[in-house]
PDB file of C-alpha atoms in Angstrom:
ATOM      1  CA  MET A  27       0.155   0.003   0.101  1.00 32.00           C
ATOM      2  CA  ILE A  28       1.420   3.262  -1.043  1.00 32.00           C
ATOM      3  CA  THR A  29       0.738   6.086   1.417  1.00 38.00           C
ATOM      4  CA  PRO A  30       1.665  10.345   1.839  1.00 38.00           C
ATOM      5  CA  VAL A  31       3.740   9.108   5.226  1.00 41.00           C
ATOM      6  CA  SER A  32       4.721   5.939   6.582  1.00 46.00           C
ATOM      7  CA  LEU A  33       2.337   5.514   9.474  1.00 53.00           C
ATOM      8  CA  GLY A  34       3.692   3.702  11.184  1.00 52.00           C
ATOM      9  CA  ASP A  35       3.975  -0.229  12.325  1.00 51.00           C
ATOM     10  CA  SER A  36       3.064  -0.437  15.840  1.00 64.00           C
ATOM     11  CA  GLY A  37      -0.096  -1.908  17.438  1.00 83.00           C
ATOM     12  CA  ILE A  38      -1.915   0.987  17.858  1.00 85.00           C
ATOM     13  CA  ALA A  39      -1.742   2.399  13.728  1.00 88.00           C
ATOM     14  CA  ALA A  40      -2.340  -1.140  12.575  1.00 91.00           C
ATOM     15  CA  ARG A  41      -5.262  -1.042  14.280  1.00 92.00           C
ATOM     16  CA  LEU A  42      -6.311   2.391  13.293  1.00 95.00           C
ATOM     17  CA  LEU A  43      -5.934   1.404   9.716  1.00 94.00           C
ATOM     18  CA  ALA A  44      -7.831  -1.250   9.982  1.00 95.00           C
ATOM     19  CA  VAL A  45     -10.973   0.734  11.113  1.00 96.00           C
ATOM     20  CA  LEU A  46     -10.307   3.677   8.829  1.00 97.00           C
ATOM     21  CA  ALA A  47      -9.872   1.500   5.677  1.00 96.00           C
ATOM     22  CA  GLU A  48     -13.460   0.655   6.448  1.00 96.00           C
ATOM     23  CA  VAL A  49     -14.511   3.977   6.301  1.00 98.00           C
ATOM     24  CA  PRO A  50     -15.516   5.027   2.536  1.00 97.00           C
ATOM     25  CA  ASP A  51     -15.229   8.681   1.252  1.00 95.00           C
ATOM     26  CA  PRO A  52     -18.531  10.215   1.838  1.00 94.00           C
ATOM     27  CA  GLU A  53     -18.979  11.682  -2.198  1.00 90.00           C
ATOM     28  CA  ILE A  54     -17.547   8.190  -3.701  1.00 92.00           C
ATOM     29  CA  PRO A  55     -18.624   5.043  -1.288  1.00 93.00           C
ATOM     30  CA  ALA A  56     -16.127   2.814  -3.560  1.00 94.00           C
ATOM     31  CA  ILE A  57     -12.876   4.426  -1.840  1.00 96.00           C
ATOM     32  CA  SER A  58     -11.837   4.124   1.551  1.00 97.00           C
ATOM     33  CA  LEU A  59     -10.107   6.907   2.851  1.00 97.00           C
ATOM     34  CA  VAL A  60      -6.734   5.004   3.470  1.00 97.00           C
ATOM     35  CA  ASP A  61      -6.565   4.600  -0.340  1.00 96.00           C
ATOM     36  CA  LEU A  62      -8.047   8.046  -1.260  1.00 94.00           C
ATOM     37  CA  GLY A  63      -4.963   8.935   0.643  1.00 94.00           C
ATOM     38  CA  ILE A  64      -6.079  11.567   2.906  1.00 95.00           C
ATOM     39  CA  ILE A  65      -5.059   9.685   5.876  1.00 96.00           C
ATOM     40  CA  ARG A  66      -1.693  11.835   6.533  1.00 93.00           C
ATOM     41  CA  ASP A  67      -0.012  10.124   9.784  1.00 93.00           C
ATOM     42  CA  ILE A  68      -0.850   8.405  13.324  1.00 93.00           C
ATOM     43  CA  GLU A  69       0.907  10.250  15.627  1.00 90.00           C
ATOM     44  CA  THR A  70       1.728   9.697  19.233  1.00 86.00           C
ATOM     45  CA  ASP A  71       3.026  12.007  21.891  1.00 83.00           C
ATOM     46  CA  PRO A  72       5.064  11.978  24.613  1.00 84.00           C
ATOM     47  CA  SER A  73       2.127  11.455  26.755  1.00 85.00           C
ATOM     48  CA  GLY A  74       0.479   8.612  24.743  1.00 82.00           C
ATOM     49  CA  ALA A  75      -2.089  10.716  23.416  1.00 87.00           C
ATOM     50  CA  THR A  76      -2.673   9.208  19.827  1.00 92.00           C
ATOM     51  CA  ARG A  77      -4.044  11.916  17.182  1.00 94.00           C
ATOM     52  CA  ILE A  78      -4.889  10.315  13.530  1.00 96.00           C
ATOM     53  CA  VAL A  79      -4.202  13.328  10.852  1.00 96.00           C
ATOM     54  CA  ILE A  80      -5.659  14.056   7.572  1.00 96.00           C
ATOM     55  CA  THR A  81      -5.447  16.340   4.801  1.00 94.00           C
ATOM     56  CA  PRO A  82      -8.719  16.896   2.800  1.00 92.00           C
ATOM     57  CA  THR A  83      -8.363  16.633  -1.118  1.00 88.00           C
ATOM     58  CA  TYR A  84      -9.137  20.223  -1.279  1.00 84.00           C
ATOM     59  CA  THR A  85      -8.308  23.093   1.615  1.00 82.00           C
ATOM     60  CA  GLY A  86     -12.083  24.225   1.404  1.00 82.00           C
ATOM     61  CA  CYS A  87     -13.533  20.378   0.678  1.00 84.00           C
ATOM     62  CA  PRO A  88     -17.256  20.580   1.748  1.00 86.00           C
ATOM     63  CA  ALA A  89     -17.100  17.012   2.893  1.00 90.00           C
ATOM     64  CA  THR A  90     -14.533  17.439   5.302  1.00 91.00           C
ATOM     65  CA  LEU A  91     -16.668  17.831   8.593  1.00 93.00           C
ATOM     66  CA  VAL A  92     -18.460  14.398   7.099  1.00 95.00           C
ATOM     67  CA  ILE A  93     -15.013  12.811   6.627  1.00 96.00           C
ATOM     68  CA  GLU A  94     -14.281  13.769  10.377  1.00 96.00           C
ATOM     69  CA  THR A  95     -17.938  12.711  11.609  1.00 97.00           C
ATOM     70  CA  SER A  96     -17.571   9.397   9.720  1.00 97.00           C
ATOM     71  CA  ILE A  97     -14.190   8.770  11.711  1.00 98.00           C
ATOM     72  CA  ARG A  98     -14.978   9.777  14.655  1.00 97.00           C
ATOM     73  CA  VAL A  99     -18.132   7.253  14.110  1.00 97.00           C
ATOM     74  CA  ALA A 100     -15.951   4.813  13.246  1.00 97.00           C
ATOM     75  CA  LEU A 101     -13.004   4.883  15.965  1.00 97.00           C
ATOM     76  CA  ASP A 102     -15.931   5.586  18.168  1.00 96.00           C
ATOM     77  CA  ARG A 103     -17.480   2.337  17.424  1.00 97.00           C
ATOM     78  CA  ALA A 104     -14.249   0.354  17.342  1.00 96.00           C
ATOM     79  CA  GLY A 105     -13.587   1.525  21.142  1.00 95.00           C
ATOM     80  CA  LEU A 106     -11.107   4.016  20.516  1.00 94.00           C
ATOM     81  CA  GLU A 107     -12.865   7.347  22.084  1.00 92.00           C
ATOM     82  CA  ASP A 108      -9.640   8.663  23.437  1.00 93.00           C
ATOM     83  CA  VAL A 109      -8.061   8.853  19.431  1.00 95.00           C
ATOM     84  CA  ALA A 110      -7.784  12.490  18.225  1.00 96.00           C
ATOM     85  CA  ILE A 111      -8.767  13.915  14.895  1.00 96.00           C
ATOM     86  CA  ARG A 112      -6.721  16.397  13.420  1.00 95.00           C
ATOM     87  CA  SER A 113      -6.603  18.262  10.157  1.00 93.00           C
ATOM     88  CA  ARG A 114      -3.465  19.126   8.160  1.00 94.00           C
ATOM     89  CA  LEU A 115      -3.173  21.289   5.317  1.00 92.00           C
ATOM     90  CA  SER A 116       0.495  21.734   3.981  1.00 92.00           C
ATOM     91  CA  PRO A 117       1.661  19.630   1.988  1.00 91.00           C
ATOM     92  CA  PRO A 118      -1.524  19.516  -0.103  1.00 90.00           C
ATOM     93  CA  TRP A 119      -2.771  16.394  -0.647  1.00 90.00           C
ATOM     94  CA  THR A 120      -2.012  15.044  -4.081  1.00 88.00           C
ATOM     95  CA  THR A 121      -4.035  12.277  -6.191  1.00 88.00           C
ATOM     96  CA  ASP A 122      -0.312  10.455  -6.347  1.00 90.00           C
ATOM     97  CA  TRP A 123      -1.477   9.523  -2.815  1.00 92.00           C
ATOM     98  CA  ILE A 124      -4.488   7.300  -3.847  1.00 93.00           C
ATOM     99  CA  THR A 125      -3.177   3.771  -3.665  1.00 95.00           C
ATOM    100  CA  ASP A 126      -3.351   1.362  -6.598  1.00 95.00           C
ATOM    101  CA  GLU A 127      -6.602  -0.306  -4.967  1.00 95.00           C
ATOM    102  CA  GLY A 128      -8.097   2.647  -4.857  1.00 95.00           C
ATOM    103  CA  ARG A 129      -7.635   3.882  -8.380  1.00 94.00           C
ATOM    104  CA  GLU A 130      -9.282   0.391  -9.598  1.00 95.00           C
ATOM    105  CA  ASN A 131     -11.969   1.188  -7.423  1.00 95.00           C
ATOM    106  CA  LEU A 132     -12.189   4.704  -8.554  1.00 94.00           C
ATOM    107  CA  ARG A 133     -12.278   3.161 -12.338  1.00 93.00           C
ATOM    108  CA  ARG A 134     -15.277   0.346 -11.701  1.00 94.00           C
ATOM    109  CA  TYR A 135     -17.192   2.973 -10.046  1.00 94.00           C
ATOM    110  CA  GLY A 136     -17.005   4.939 -13.202  1.00 93.00           C
ATOM    111  CA  ILE A 137     -14.002   7.774 -12.449  1.00 93.00           C
ATOM    112  CA  ALA A 138     -11.371   7.907 -14.005  1.00 91.00           C
ATOM    113  CA  PRO A 139      -8.253   7.954 -11.688  1.00 87.00           C
ATOM    114  CA  PRO A 140      -5.644  10.510 -12.841  1.00 78.00           C
ATOM    115  CA  GLU A 141      -2.115   8.388 -13.720  1.00 79.00           C
ATOM    116  CA  ARG A 142       0.770   8.341 -11.273  1.00 78.00           C
ATOM    117  CA  GLY A 143       2.673  11.162 -11.476  1.00 72.00           C
ATOM    118  CA  ASP A 144       0.152  13.950 -13.577  1.00 58.00           C
ATOM    119  CA  GLY A 145      -0.487  15.386 -10.062  1.00 53.00           C
ATOM    120  CA  HIS A 146       3.045  17.112 -10.504  1.00 50.00           C
ATOM    121  CA  GLY A 147       2.154  18.745 -13.384  1.00 50.00           C
ATOM    122  CA  SER A 148      -0.463  21.633 -13.653  1.00 46.00           C
ATOM    123  CA  LEU A 149      -4.097  21.125 -12.031  1.00 49.00           C
ATOM    124  CA  LYS A 150      -5.026  20.365 -15.927  1.00 54.00           C
ATOM    125  CA  ALA A 151      -4.347  16.838 -16.889  1.00 53.00           C
ATOM    126  CA  GLU A 152      -2.133  16.736 -19.571  1.00 62.00           C
ATOM    127  CA  THR A 153      -2.663  13.412 -20.444  1.00 77.00           C
ATOM    128  CA  PRO A 154      -6.197  11.995 -22.555  1.00 84.00           C
ATOM    129  CA  ALA A 155      -8.167  10.148 -19.590  1.00 89.00           C
ATOM    130  CA  ALA A 156      -8.745   6.438 -20.505  1.00 92.00           C
ATOM    131  CA  CYS A 157     -12.928   6.122 -20.330  1.00 94.00           C
ATOM    132  CA  PRO A 158     -13.622   3.974 -17.092  1.00 94.00           C
ATOM    133  CA  GLN A 159     -16.481   2.493 -19.538  1.00 92.00           C
ATOM    134  CA  CYS A 160     -15.110   1.556 -22.919  1.00 95.00           C
ATOM    135  CA  GLY A 161     -11.068   2.262 -22.027  1.00 93.00           C
ATOM    136  CA  SER A 162     -10.648   4.529 -25.087  1.00 96.00           C
ATOM    137  CA  VAL A 163      -8.343   7.538 -24.841  1.00 94.00           C
ATOM    138  CA  ASP A 164     -10.757   9.280 -27.324  1.00 96.00           C
ATOM    139  CA  THR A 165     -11.922  11.463 -24.696  1.00 95.00           C
ATOM    140  CA  VAL A 166     -12.131  15.562 -24.108  1.00 94.00           C
ATOM    141  CA  GLU A 167     -12.980  17.413 -20.854  1.00 93.00           C
ATOM    142  CA  VAL A 168     -16.243  18.849 -20.996  1.00 94.00           C
ATOM    143  CA  SER A 169     -16.279  21.313 -17.741  1.00 93.00           C
ATOM    144  CA  ARG A 170     -13.293  21.653 -15.170  1.00 89.00           C
ATOM    145  CA  PHE A 171     -16.753  21.781 -12.990  1.00 86.00           C
ATOM    146  CA  GLY A 172     -17.930  18.167 -12.220  1.00 84.00           C
ATOM    147  CA  SER A 173     -20.218  16.346  -9.826  1.00 84.00           C
ATOM    148  CA  THR A 174     -17.738  17.477  -6.451  1.00 83.00           C
ATOM    149  CA  PRO A 175     -14.767  20.527  -6.565  1.00 81.00           C
ATOM    150  CA  CYS A 176     -12.133  17.626  -6.727  1.00 82.00           C
ATOM    151  CA  LYS A 177     -13.450  16.045 -10.365  1.00 87.00           C
ATOM    152  CA  ALA A 178     -13.855  17.468 -13.907  1.00 90.00           C
ATOM    153  CA  LEU A 179     -16.667  16.557 -16.293  1.00 93.00           C
ATOM    154  CA  TRP A 180     -14.882  14.203 -19.390  1.00 94.00           C
ATOM    155  CA  ARG A 181     -16.753  12.647 -22.032  1.00 96.00           C
ATOM    156  CA  CYS A 182     -15.794   9.208 -24.485  1.00 96.00           C
ATOM    157  CA  ARG A 183     -15.671  10.244 -28.378  1.00 97.00           C
ATOM    158  CA  ALA A 184     -15.995   6.259 -28.783  1.00 97.00           C
ATOM    159  CA  CYS A 185     -18.860   4.999 -26.772  1.00 96.00           C
ATOM    160  CA  ALA A 186     -20.174   8.530 -26.246  1.00 96.00           C
ATOM    161  CA  GLU A 187     -20.646   8.247 -22.385  1.00 95.00           C
ATOM    162  CA  PRO A 188     -19.743  11.502 -19.765  1.00 95.00           C
ATOM    163  CA  PHE A 189     -17.783  10.503 -16.972  1.00 95.00           C
ATOM    164  CA  ASP A 190     -15.759  12.490 -13.746  1.00 92.00           C
ATOM    165  CA  ARG A 191     -12.150  12.423 -13.844  1.00 91.00           C
ATOM    166  CA  PHE A 192     -10.550  13.775 -10.857  1.00 82.00           C
ATOM    167  CA  LYS A 193      -8.543  17.091 -10.974  1.00 79.00           C
ATOM    168  CA  CYS A 194      -5.009  16.670 -11.010  1.00 64.00           C
ATOM    169  CA  ILE A 195      -3.428  17.948  -8.037  1.00 58.00           C
TER     170      ILE A 195
END
């Protein structure tokens, strides 16, 4: 699994990751928060307090509060009420943090994930998106504004189907 930072090998980190791997993104339920790459770190301070650090896909992501609430509910149900949740905006989230499994889940759900490394360029993808329906790369961006702020609307010229594509960031 590729993650943005080393989340540690401790027992508590493994337990937390197992719980968080079952929490879906509220806007894209086909992908977990772990596979989306927004779980940045698991910190334990000298007093033993544990925190989960998250980075939303966008600074102003409208789903951030829902994500934090979903994490809190999952932690509480797992008996981890004492684990805190903290947001960190820098460095910003990048699509390169999406795991390979997450990319495949997005594709099966009908969303074209950006290729690894596309996030290092501009906000506009330089490479054509592969249609998640038929696989054709004869595609065109219709609008920078998709169903959520982190996606753009694309259309496949081969099968004529519209689809969302993650914006490369």
